[in-house]
Every structure is written in C-alpha cells, then in structure tokens.
Coordinates of C-alpha atoms (C1' of nucleotides) in Angstrom, one line a residue:
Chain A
X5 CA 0.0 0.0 0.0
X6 CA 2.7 2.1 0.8
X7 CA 3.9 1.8 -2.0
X8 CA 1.7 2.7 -4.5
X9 CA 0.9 6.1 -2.3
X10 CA 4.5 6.6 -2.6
X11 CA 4.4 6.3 -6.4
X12 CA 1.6 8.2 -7.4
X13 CA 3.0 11.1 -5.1
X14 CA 6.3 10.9 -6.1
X15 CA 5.4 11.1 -10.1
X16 CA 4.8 7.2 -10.9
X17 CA 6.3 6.1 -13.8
X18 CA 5.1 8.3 -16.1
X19 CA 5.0 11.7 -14.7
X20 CA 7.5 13.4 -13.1
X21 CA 5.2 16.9 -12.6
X22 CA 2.0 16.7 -13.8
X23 CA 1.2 20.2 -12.4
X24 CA 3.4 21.6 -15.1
X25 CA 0.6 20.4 -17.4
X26 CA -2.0 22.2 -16.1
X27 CA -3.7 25.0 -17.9
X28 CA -2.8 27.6 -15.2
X29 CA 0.9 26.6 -14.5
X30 CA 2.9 30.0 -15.4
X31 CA 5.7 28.7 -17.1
X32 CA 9.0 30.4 -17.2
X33 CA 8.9 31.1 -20.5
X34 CA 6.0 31.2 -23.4
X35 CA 7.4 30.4 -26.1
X36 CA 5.6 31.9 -29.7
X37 CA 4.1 34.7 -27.8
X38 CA 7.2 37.0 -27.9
X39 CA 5.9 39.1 -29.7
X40 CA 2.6 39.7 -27.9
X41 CA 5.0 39.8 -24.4
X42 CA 7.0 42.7 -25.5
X43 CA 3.8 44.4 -27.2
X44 CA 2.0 44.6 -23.7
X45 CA 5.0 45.6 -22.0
X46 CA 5.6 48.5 -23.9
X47 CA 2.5 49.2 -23.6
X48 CA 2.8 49.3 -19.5
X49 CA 5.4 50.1 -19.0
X50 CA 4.5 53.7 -18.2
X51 CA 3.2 52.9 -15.7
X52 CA 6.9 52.6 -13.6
X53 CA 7.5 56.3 -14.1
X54 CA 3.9 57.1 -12.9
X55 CA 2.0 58.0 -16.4
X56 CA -0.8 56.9 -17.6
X57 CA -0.9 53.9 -20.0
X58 CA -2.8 53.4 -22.8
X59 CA -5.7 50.8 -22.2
X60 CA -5.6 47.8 -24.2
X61 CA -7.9 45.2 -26.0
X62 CA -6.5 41.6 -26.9
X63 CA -8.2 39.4 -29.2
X64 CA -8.1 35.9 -29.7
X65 CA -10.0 32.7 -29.5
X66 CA -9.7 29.8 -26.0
X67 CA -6.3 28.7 -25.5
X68 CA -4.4 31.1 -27.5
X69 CA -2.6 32.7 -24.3
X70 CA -4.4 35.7 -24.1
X71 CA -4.7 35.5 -20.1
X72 CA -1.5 33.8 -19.7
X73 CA 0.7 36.4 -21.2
X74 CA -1.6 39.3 -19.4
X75 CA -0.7 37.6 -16.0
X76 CA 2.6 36.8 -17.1
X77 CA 3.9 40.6 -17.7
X78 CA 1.3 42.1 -15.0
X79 CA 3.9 39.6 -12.8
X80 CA 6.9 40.9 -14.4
X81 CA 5.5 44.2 -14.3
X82 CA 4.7 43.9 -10.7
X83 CA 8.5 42.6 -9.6
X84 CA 9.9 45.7 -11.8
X85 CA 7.8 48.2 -9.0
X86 CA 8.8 46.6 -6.6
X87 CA 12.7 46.9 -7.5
X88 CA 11.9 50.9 -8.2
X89 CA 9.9 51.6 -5.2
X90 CA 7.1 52.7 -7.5
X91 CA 3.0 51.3 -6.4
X92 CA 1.9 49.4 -8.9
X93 CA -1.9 47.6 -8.0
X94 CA -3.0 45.0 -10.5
X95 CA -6.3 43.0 -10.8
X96 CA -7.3 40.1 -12.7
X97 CA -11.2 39.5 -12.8
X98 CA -12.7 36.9 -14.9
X99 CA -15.7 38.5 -16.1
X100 CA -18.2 35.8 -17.0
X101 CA -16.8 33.6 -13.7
X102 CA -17.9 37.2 -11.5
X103 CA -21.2 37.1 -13.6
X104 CA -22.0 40.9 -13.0
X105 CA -21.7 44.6 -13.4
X106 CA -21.9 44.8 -9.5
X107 CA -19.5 41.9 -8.7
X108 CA -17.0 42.9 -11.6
X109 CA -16.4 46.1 -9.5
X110 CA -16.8 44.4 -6.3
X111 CA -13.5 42.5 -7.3
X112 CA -12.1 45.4 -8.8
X113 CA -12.6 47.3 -4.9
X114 CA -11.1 44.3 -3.2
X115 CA -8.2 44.1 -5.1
X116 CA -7.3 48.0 -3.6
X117 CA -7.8 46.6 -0.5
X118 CA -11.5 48.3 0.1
X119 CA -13.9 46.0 1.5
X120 CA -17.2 45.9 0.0
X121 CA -20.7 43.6 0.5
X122 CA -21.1 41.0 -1.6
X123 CA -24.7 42.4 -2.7
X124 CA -27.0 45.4 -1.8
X125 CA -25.0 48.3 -2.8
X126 CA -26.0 50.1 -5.8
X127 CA -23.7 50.0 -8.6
X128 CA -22.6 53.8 -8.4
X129 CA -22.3 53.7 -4.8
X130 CA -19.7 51.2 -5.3
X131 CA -18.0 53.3 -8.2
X132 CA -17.8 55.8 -5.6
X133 CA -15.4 53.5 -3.3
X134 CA -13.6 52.6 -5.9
X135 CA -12.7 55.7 -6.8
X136 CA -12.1 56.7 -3.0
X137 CA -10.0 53.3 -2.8
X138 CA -8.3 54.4 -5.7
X139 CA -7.7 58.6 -4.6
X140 CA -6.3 57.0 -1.3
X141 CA -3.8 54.9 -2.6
X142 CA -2.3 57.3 -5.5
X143 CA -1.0 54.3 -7.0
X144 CA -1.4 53.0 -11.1
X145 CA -4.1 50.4 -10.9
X146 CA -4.0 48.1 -13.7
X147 CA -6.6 45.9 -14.2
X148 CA -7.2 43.2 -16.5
X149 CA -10.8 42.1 -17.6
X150 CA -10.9 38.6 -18.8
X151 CA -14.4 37.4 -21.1
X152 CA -14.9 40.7 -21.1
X153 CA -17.5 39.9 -23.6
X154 CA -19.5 38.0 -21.7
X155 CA -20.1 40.8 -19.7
X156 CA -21.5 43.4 -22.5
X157 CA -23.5 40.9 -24.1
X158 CA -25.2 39.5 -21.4
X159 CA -26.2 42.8 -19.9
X160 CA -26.9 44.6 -23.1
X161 CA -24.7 47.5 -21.6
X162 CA -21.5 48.6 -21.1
X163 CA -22.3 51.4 -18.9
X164 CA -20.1 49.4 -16.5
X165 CA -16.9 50.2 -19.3
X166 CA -18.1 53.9 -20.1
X167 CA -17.9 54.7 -16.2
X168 CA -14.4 52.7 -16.2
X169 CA -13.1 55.0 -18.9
X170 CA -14.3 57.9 -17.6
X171 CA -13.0 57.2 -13.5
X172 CA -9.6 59.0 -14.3
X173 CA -11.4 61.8 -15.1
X174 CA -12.1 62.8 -11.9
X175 CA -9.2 61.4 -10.0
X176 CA -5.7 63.1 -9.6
X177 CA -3.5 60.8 -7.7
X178 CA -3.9 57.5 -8.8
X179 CA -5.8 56.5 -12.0
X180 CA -6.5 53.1 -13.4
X181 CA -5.5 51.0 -17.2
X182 CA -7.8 48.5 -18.4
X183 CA -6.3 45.5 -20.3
X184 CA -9.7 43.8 -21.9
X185 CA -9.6 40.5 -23.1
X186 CA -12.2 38.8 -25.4
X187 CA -12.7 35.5 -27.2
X188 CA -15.3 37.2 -29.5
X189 CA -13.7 38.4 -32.3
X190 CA -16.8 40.4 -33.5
X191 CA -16.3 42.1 -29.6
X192 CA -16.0 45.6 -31.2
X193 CA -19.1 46.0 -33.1
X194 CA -21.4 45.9 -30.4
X195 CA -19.9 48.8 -28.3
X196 CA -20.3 52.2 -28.0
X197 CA -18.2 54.4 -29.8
X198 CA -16.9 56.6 -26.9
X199 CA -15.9 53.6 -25.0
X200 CA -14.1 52.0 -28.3
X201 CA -12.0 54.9 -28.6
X202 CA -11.1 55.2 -25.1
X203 CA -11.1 51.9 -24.1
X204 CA -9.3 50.0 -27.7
X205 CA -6.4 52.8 -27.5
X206 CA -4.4 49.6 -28.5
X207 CA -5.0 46.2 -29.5
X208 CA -3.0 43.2 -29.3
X209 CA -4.4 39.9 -31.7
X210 CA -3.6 36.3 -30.4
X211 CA -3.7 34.1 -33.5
X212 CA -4.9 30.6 -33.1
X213 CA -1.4 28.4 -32.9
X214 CA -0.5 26.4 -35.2
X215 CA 0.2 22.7 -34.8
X216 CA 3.8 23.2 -34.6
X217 CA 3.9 25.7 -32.3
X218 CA 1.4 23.3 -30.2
X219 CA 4.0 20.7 -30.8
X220 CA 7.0 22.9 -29.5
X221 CA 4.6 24.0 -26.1
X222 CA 3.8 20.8 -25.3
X223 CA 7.6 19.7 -25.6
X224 CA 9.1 22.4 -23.2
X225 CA 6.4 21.2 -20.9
X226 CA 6.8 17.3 -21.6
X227 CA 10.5 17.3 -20.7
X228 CA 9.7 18.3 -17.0
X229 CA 6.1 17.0 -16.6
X230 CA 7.4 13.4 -17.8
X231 CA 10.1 10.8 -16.7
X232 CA 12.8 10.7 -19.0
X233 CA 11.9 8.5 -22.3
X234 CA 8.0 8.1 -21.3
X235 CA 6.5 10.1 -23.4
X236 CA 6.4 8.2 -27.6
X237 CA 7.4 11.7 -29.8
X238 CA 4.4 10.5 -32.1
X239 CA 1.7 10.7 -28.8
X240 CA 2.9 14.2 -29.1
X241 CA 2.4 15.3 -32.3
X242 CA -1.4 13.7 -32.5
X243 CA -1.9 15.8 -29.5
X244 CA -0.8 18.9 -31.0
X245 CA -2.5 18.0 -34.0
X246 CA -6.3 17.0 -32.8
X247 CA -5.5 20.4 -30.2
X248 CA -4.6 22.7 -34.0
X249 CA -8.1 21.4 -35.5
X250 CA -9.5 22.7 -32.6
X251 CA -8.8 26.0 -33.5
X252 CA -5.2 26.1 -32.0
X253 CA -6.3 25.7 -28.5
X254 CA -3.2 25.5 -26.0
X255 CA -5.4 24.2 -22.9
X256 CA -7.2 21.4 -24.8
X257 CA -3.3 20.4 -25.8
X258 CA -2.3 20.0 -22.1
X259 CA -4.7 18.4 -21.4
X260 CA -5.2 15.8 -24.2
X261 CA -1.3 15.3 -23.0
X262 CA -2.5 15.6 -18.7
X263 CA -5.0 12.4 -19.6
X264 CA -3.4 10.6 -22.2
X265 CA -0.4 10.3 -19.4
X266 CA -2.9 9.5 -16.7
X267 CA -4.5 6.8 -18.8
X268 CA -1.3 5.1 -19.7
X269 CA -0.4 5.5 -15.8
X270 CA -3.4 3.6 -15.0
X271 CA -3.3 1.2 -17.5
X272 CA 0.8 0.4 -16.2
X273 CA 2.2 0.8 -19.0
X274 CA 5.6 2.2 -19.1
X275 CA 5.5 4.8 -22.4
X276 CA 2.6 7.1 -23.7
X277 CA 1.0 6.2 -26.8
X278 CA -1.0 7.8 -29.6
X279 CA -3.6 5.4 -28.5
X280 CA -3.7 7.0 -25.3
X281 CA -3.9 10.5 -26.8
X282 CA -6.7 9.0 -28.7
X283 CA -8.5 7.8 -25.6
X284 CA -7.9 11.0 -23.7
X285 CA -9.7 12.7 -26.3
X286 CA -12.9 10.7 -25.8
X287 CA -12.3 11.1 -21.8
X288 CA -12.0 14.8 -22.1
X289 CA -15.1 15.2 -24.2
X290 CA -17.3 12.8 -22.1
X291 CA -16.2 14.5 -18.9
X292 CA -17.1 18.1 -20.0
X293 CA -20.1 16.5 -21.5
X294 CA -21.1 14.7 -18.2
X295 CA -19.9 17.9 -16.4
X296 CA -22.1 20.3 -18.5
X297 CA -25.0 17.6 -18.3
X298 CA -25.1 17.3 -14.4
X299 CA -25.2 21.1 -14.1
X300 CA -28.7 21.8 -16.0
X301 CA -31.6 22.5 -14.3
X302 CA -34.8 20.7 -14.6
X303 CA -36.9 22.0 -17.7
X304 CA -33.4 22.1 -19.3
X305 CA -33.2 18.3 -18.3
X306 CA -36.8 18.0 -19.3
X307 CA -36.3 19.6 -23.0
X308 CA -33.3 17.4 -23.8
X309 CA -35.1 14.3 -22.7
X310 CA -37.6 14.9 -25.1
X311 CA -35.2 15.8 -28.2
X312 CA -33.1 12.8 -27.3
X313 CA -37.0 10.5 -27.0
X314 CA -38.3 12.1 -30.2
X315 CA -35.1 11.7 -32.2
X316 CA -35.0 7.6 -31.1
X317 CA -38.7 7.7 -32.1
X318 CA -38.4 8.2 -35.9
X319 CA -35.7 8.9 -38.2
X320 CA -35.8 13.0 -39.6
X321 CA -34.7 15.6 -37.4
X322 CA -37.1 17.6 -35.1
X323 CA -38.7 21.0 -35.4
X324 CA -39.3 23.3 -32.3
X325 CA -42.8 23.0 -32.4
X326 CA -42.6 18.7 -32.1
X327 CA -40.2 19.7 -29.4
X328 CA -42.4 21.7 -27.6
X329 CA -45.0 19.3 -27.9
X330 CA -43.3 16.7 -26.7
X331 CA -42.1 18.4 -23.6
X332 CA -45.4 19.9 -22.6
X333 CA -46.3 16.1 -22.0
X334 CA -44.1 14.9 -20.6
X335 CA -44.3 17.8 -18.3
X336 CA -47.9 16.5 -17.6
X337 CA -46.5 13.2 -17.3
X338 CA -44.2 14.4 -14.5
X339 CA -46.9 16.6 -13.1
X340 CA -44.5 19.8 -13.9
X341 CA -46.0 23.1 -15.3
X342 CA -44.5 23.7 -18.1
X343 CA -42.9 27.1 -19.7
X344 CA -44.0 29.0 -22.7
X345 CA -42.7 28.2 -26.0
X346 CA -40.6 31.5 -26.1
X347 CA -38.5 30.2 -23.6
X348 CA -38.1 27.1 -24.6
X349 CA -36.7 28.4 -27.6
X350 CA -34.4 30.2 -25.8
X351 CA -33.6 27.2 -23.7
X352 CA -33.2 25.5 -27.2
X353 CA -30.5 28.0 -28.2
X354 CA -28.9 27.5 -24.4
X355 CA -28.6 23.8 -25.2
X356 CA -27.0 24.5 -28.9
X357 CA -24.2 26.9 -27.8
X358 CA -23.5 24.4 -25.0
X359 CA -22.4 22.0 -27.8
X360 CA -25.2 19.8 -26.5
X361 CA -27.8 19.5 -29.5
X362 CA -27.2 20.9 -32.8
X363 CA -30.1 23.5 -33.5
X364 CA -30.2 25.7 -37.0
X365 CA -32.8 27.7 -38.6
X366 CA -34.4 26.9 -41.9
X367 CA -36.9 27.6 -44.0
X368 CA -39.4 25.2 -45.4
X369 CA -41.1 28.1 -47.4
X370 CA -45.1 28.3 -47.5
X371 CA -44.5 25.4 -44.0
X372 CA -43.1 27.8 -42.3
X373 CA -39.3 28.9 -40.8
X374 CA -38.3 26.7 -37.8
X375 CA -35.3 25.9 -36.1
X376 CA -33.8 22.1 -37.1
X377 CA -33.3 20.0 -33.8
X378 CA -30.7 17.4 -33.6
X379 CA -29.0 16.1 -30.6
X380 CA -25.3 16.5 -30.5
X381 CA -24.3 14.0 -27.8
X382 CA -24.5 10.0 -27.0
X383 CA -27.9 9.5 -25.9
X384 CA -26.5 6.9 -23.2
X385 CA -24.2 10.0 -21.5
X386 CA -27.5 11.8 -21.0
X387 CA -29.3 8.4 -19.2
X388 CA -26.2 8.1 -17.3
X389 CA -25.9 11.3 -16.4
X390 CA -29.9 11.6 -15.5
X391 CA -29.9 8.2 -14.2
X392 CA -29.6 10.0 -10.4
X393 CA -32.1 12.3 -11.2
X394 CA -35.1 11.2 -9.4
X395 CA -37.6 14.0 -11.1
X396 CA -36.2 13.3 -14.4
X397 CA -35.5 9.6 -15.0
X398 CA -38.4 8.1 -15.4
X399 CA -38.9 10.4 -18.4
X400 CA -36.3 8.8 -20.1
X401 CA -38.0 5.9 -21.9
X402 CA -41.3 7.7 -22.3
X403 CA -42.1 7.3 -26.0
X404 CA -44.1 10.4 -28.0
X405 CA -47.4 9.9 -29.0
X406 CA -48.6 10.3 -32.5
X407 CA -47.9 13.7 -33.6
X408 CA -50.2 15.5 -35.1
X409 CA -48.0 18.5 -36.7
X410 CA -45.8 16.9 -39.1
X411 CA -45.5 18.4 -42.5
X412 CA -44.8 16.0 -46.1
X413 CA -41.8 17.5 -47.5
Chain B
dA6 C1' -46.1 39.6 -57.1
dA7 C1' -48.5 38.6 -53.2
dT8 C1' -49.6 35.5 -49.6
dC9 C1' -48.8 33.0 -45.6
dC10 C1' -46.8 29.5 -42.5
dA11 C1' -44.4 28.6 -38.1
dC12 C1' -41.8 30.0 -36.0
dA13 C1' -37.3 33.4 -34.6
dG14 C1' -36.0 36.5 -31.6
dG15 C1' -36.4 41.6 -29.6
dA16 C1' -38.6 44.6 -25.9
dA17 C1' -40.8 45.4 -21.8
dG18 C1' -42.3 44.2 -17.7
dC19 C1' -43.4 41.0 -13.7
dC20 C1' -42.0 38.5 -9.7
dC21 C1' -39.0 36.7 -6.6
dG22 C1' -35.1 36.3 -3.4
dG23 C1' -31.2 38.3 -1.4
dG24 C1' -29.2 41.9 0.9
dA25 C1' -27.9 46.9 2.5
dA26 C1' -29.2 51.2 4.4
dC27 C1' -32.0 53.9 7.2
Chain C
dG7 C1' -39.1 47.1 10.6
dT8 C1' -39.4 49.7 5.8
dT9 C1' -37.5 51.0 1.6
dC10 C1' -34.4 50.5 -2.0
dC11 C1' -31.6 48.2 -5.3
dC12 C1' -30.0 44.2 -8.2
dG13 C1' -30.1 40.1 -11.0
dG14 C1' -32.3 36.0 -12.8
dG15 C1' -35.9 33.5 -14.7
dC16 C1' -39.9 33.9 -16.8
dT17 C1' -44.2 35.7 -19.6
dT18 C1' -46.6 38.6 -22.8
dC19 C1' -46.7 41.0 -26.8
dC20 C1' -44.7 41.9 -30.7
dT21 C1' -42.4 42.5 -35.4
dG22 C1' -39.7 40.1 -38.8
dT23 C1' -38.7 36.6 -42.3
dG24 C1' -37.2 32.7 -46.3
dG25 C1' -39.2 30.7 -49.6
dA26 C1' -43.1 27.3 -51.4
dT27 C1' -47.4 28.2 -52.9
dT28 C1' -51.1 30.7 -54.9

DNA sequence: AATCCACAGGAAGCCCGGGAAC
DNA sequence: GTTCCCGGGCTTCCTGTGGATT
C-alpha cells in the first residue's frame, strides 16, 4: 500500500510533474508569444515612471494565451515596481466567472484593499469607493478584464466600461488601465463608440497556434512533466494535431497530453502512446459532457429528454414546435408546469451553444421557418448522467405519441 | 407579385429572493 | 421594521422573415 501512495506522489512512472501540465501553470517562459509579451510591455510600462498607460484590448479565440501572457507581464510588471519603489496595484477579474456589473467592480474594490458587500450596494455607490479606494492609494491600478465579452453581451450594456473609462477623469493621484480581453472576435461592433475609442487605445491579436507551435509548447512542458523517455514523440504530435483542429487551442493540448499520461499510468504501461492521446480525447469530451449535463436545471433536463426521445422515435430531425409538444407532455407526465414556447426556444439556443444538440434555422417556405433540432451528444451519456435524477428519470424511456404536426416535405 | 406559414427573436415588464441602508 | 436596489428567470406581446405556394 505504501507503495503505491508513494508512487503516485512521487510522479509514478510516467509523470515526473503533472502540475506543469496544467492550464494555469505559469511557465517560465511562453514560447511563440514573444511578440505579444513585448507588445503589452511597452504598452505598461508607463506605468513605472507614474504616467498613464494606454488601455488595451486583446483578441483571440480559447487557449491562445491571451490571459496567460496578461498575467505573465502584469507579474513581471509587478517585480519591476517593486525593484523601483514605484505602487503598482494590479487585478485580474474573470468576467463571466464574476457574472455581473456589481460583482465585476466588487472585485475590482477588493483588489485595492477596500472592502465591499457582496450584494445590496448600488452600482454607483460602489463606483464611488472605488474611486475613494483608488484617490487613497495614489497608485497605477491596472486591471485586467478577462471574457470581457461576456459581460456586455449579457447585460446589453457597457455602462459598467463607459464609467471605467471615464474614472480618471475625476481622479488626480492614482488612476486606473484597463487591459480587456475577449474571445469574440466580432467584440468591437457591439460597443459604444466613446468607450471603443477610449477603451481599444491599442490592441493586441492572439492568432490561433498552429500545430507546430502546439507541438514545440507541449515539448518544453513534456520534458519536466514526464520521466525521462516516457513520453512516444508520435503521442505528441497527434496531440498537438487533434489540439490545431480545434482551433489552436493550447489548454485542450495540455490536457489531451494531462489524460493521455494518466490513462497510460493507469493502464501500467511504461510509455505514452498515440492510443492513449486517442482515448484521452474521448475522456476529455465525455467529462465536460457529463460535467455540463449534471449542471442543467430541470426543464433544461426536461427539454433534452424529449429531443433525445423524439429523435430515437423516428428517423428525420425535429422542429421546435414537435419539441415543444413533446415536452409539454411529458411535463404532464411528471406533473411539472411547463414554460411557454418563447423560452423554450431560448432554452433551445442555451442547449446548442453548450455543444449539447445541434439547433439551425431553416426555412421550409409556405410550411413555415423553424429551427432544425438534432442532438449532438450519446444518448446513453445523457441516461447516465440523468440516471440520479429522481424527477427526471423516469422520463427517459417515455415514447411520443402520434404527432399530429408533421408536414410531407 | 402577393400571400402566408411557423416560427425566430427583440422589448418590456413582472415576480422573486437576497441583501444593504436607514 | 421599511424601503431601496440588483439580478435571474420567466411571460406577454410583438415584429420580422425565407421561400413554397397561390
């Protein structure tokens, strides 16, 4: 027994580190983001001799290092004060993680060292400490906004921004840089003007990496996560390939690499293979299947049931309106009232951006325009991952009645 | 060219719970 | 306690629309 704690803890076989494979290990170095490391830090840099920096938006889709170069110079940044004497604050909020306007600015408060409620304030009262917090110290404040555009869009309203941009207005002493970060391209259009000019003073672009810059990431890591002669140079390369098809995502590399090592720990063999890769690329998608699954409340739970039961039920793919059908009984089934049909198709969309079921609108002409309905998992995943779900599960083999709206194409 | 289906999806507003301030 | 604010989930009402059919 001993000994097995005793391997696992000291690395195993396989891995010598595995932490360095995780997605928010700060390596010493990132290599293929030199460019975008020096860009930022001239951009900053300012902010040792006390001026104002520009504020800064950075593009780019998941896993192309956006918040891991931010961090990374903010560190460096950081260290630099520290050897001049100068105050530099810096704050990193995750936007869509914090949810809200209010908590967004909550963070940004505690990060000066102001305390704030969790709740009840209203928003400009909490501008106001912020801007206290902010007079009192007299430092540079720079603040990075990650997802930023999770924020506008869910809100409709980047009043939250405009007052950002605007908060050194009225502040002599310290003042604060925004570094925004966004996976949405398309981020810019739906902004107001006056905070894209004040707010996108610079822009940085994070390109998608390629599958040989994936490949020479996951080898700097490799060497120190793995034991010497572990890891099969063709395990490597698939994962940097299947990572490059997924639009050059770094943290689906490491971790197609984290699992395929785990697997092949667990399995006892002594190298890692490209069949391991292969498996850890099912793992990773059933887990954040499963994960995403388990986390859906009920009509959610309700609606995909019935997709997933109309779709085993006959062959052509669904329309909203058999989907709505279908889950208004089996709400009555489960003695559940059911929600309108404007929020199920909202629900609907919910579902499709989760990766969950495949929903598109089309057009059959004179019969209407609709929204196609497939669904985009394993149907057993969902049963497992209902199967504890005492509301929901005995939904799962309940078979549609005749329906009466379906149209001859 | 006009019609019309079966919805999509925007806008506004309601209700609720949670929490702060007074 | 009362009053205010915020956010989330939801409903109601609404206008918009691609293309087969008339």
């Amino acid at each position: 027994m001993d000994l097995i704690f005793e391997q696992v803890l000291s690395g195993g076989q396989i891995f010598r580190d595995r932490n360095l494979l995780r997605h928010d290990y700060m390596p010493a170095s990132l290599p293929h983001r030199e460019e975008q490391i020096k860009r930022l830090g001239s951009v900053l840099a300012p902010a040792l001799s006390k001026e104002r920096v520009s504020n800064l938006f950075a593009y780019g889709k998941t896993g192309t290092g956006k918040t891991i170069v931010a961090k990374f110079v903010l560190d460096r940044l950081q260290k630099k004060a520290r050897d001049y004497g100068r105050a530099v604050d810096t704050s990193y909020v995750n936007c869509r993680l914090a949810g809200t306007n209010y908590r967004v600015i909550a963070d940004l408060c505690r990060g000066l060292g102001q305390d704030v409620p969790f709740t009840g304030l209203a928003v400009g009262e909490l501008f106001d400490r912020l801007r206290e917090a902010l007079q009192s110290r007299g430092s540079a404040f720079l603040v990075v906004l990650d997802e930023i555009d999770a924020l506008v869009k869910r809100s409709e309203d980047d009043s939250l921004l405009y007052e950002l941009t605007r908060i050194n207005e009225r502040l002599d002493g310290g003042w604060i840089g925004v570094i925004g970060i966004s996976n949405d391209l398309h981020f810019k259009d739906f902004l107001d003007p006056r905070v894209l000019s004040s707010l996108g003073e610079e822009e940085l672009v994070f390109k998608p990496y390629t599958s040989d810059e994936l490949y020479d990431i996951l080898k700097g890591r490799a060497e120190q996560a793995f034991q010497p002669d572990v890891l099969n140079d063709g395990a490597l390369r698939l994962c940097a390939a299947l990572a490059a098809g997924e639009h050059g995502d770094a943290r689906r590399a490491l971790d197609l690499l984290r699992v395929a090592g785990e697997i092949g720990e667990r399995s006892r063999e002594k190298n890692v293979l490209e069949c391991h890769v292969r498996m850890a690329q099912q793992k990773v998608e059933h887990d954040r299947v499963t994960e995403v699954l388990s986390s859906l409340p009920l009509h959610s739970r309700i609606l995909l049931i019935s997709v997933m039961n109309l779709e085993s039920s006959r062959k052509e793919s669904s329309v909203t309106g058999d989907v709505y059908e279908v889950y208004r009984e089996l709400c009555g089934a489960a003695a559940i009232e059911s929600l309108t049909q404007r929020r199920i198709s909202g629900l609907l969309n919910e579902l499709d951006i989760m990766g969950i079921i495949n929903a598109r609108v089309v057009s059959f002409g004179r019969y209407g325009r609709t929204k196609k309905i497939r669904l985009g998992v394993e149907p057993r995943v969902v049963s497992s991952a209902f199967g504890t779900d005492e509301l929901v599960k005995g939904l799962l083999g309940h078979m549609p009645r005749g329906l009466t709206g379906q149209h001859v194409h």
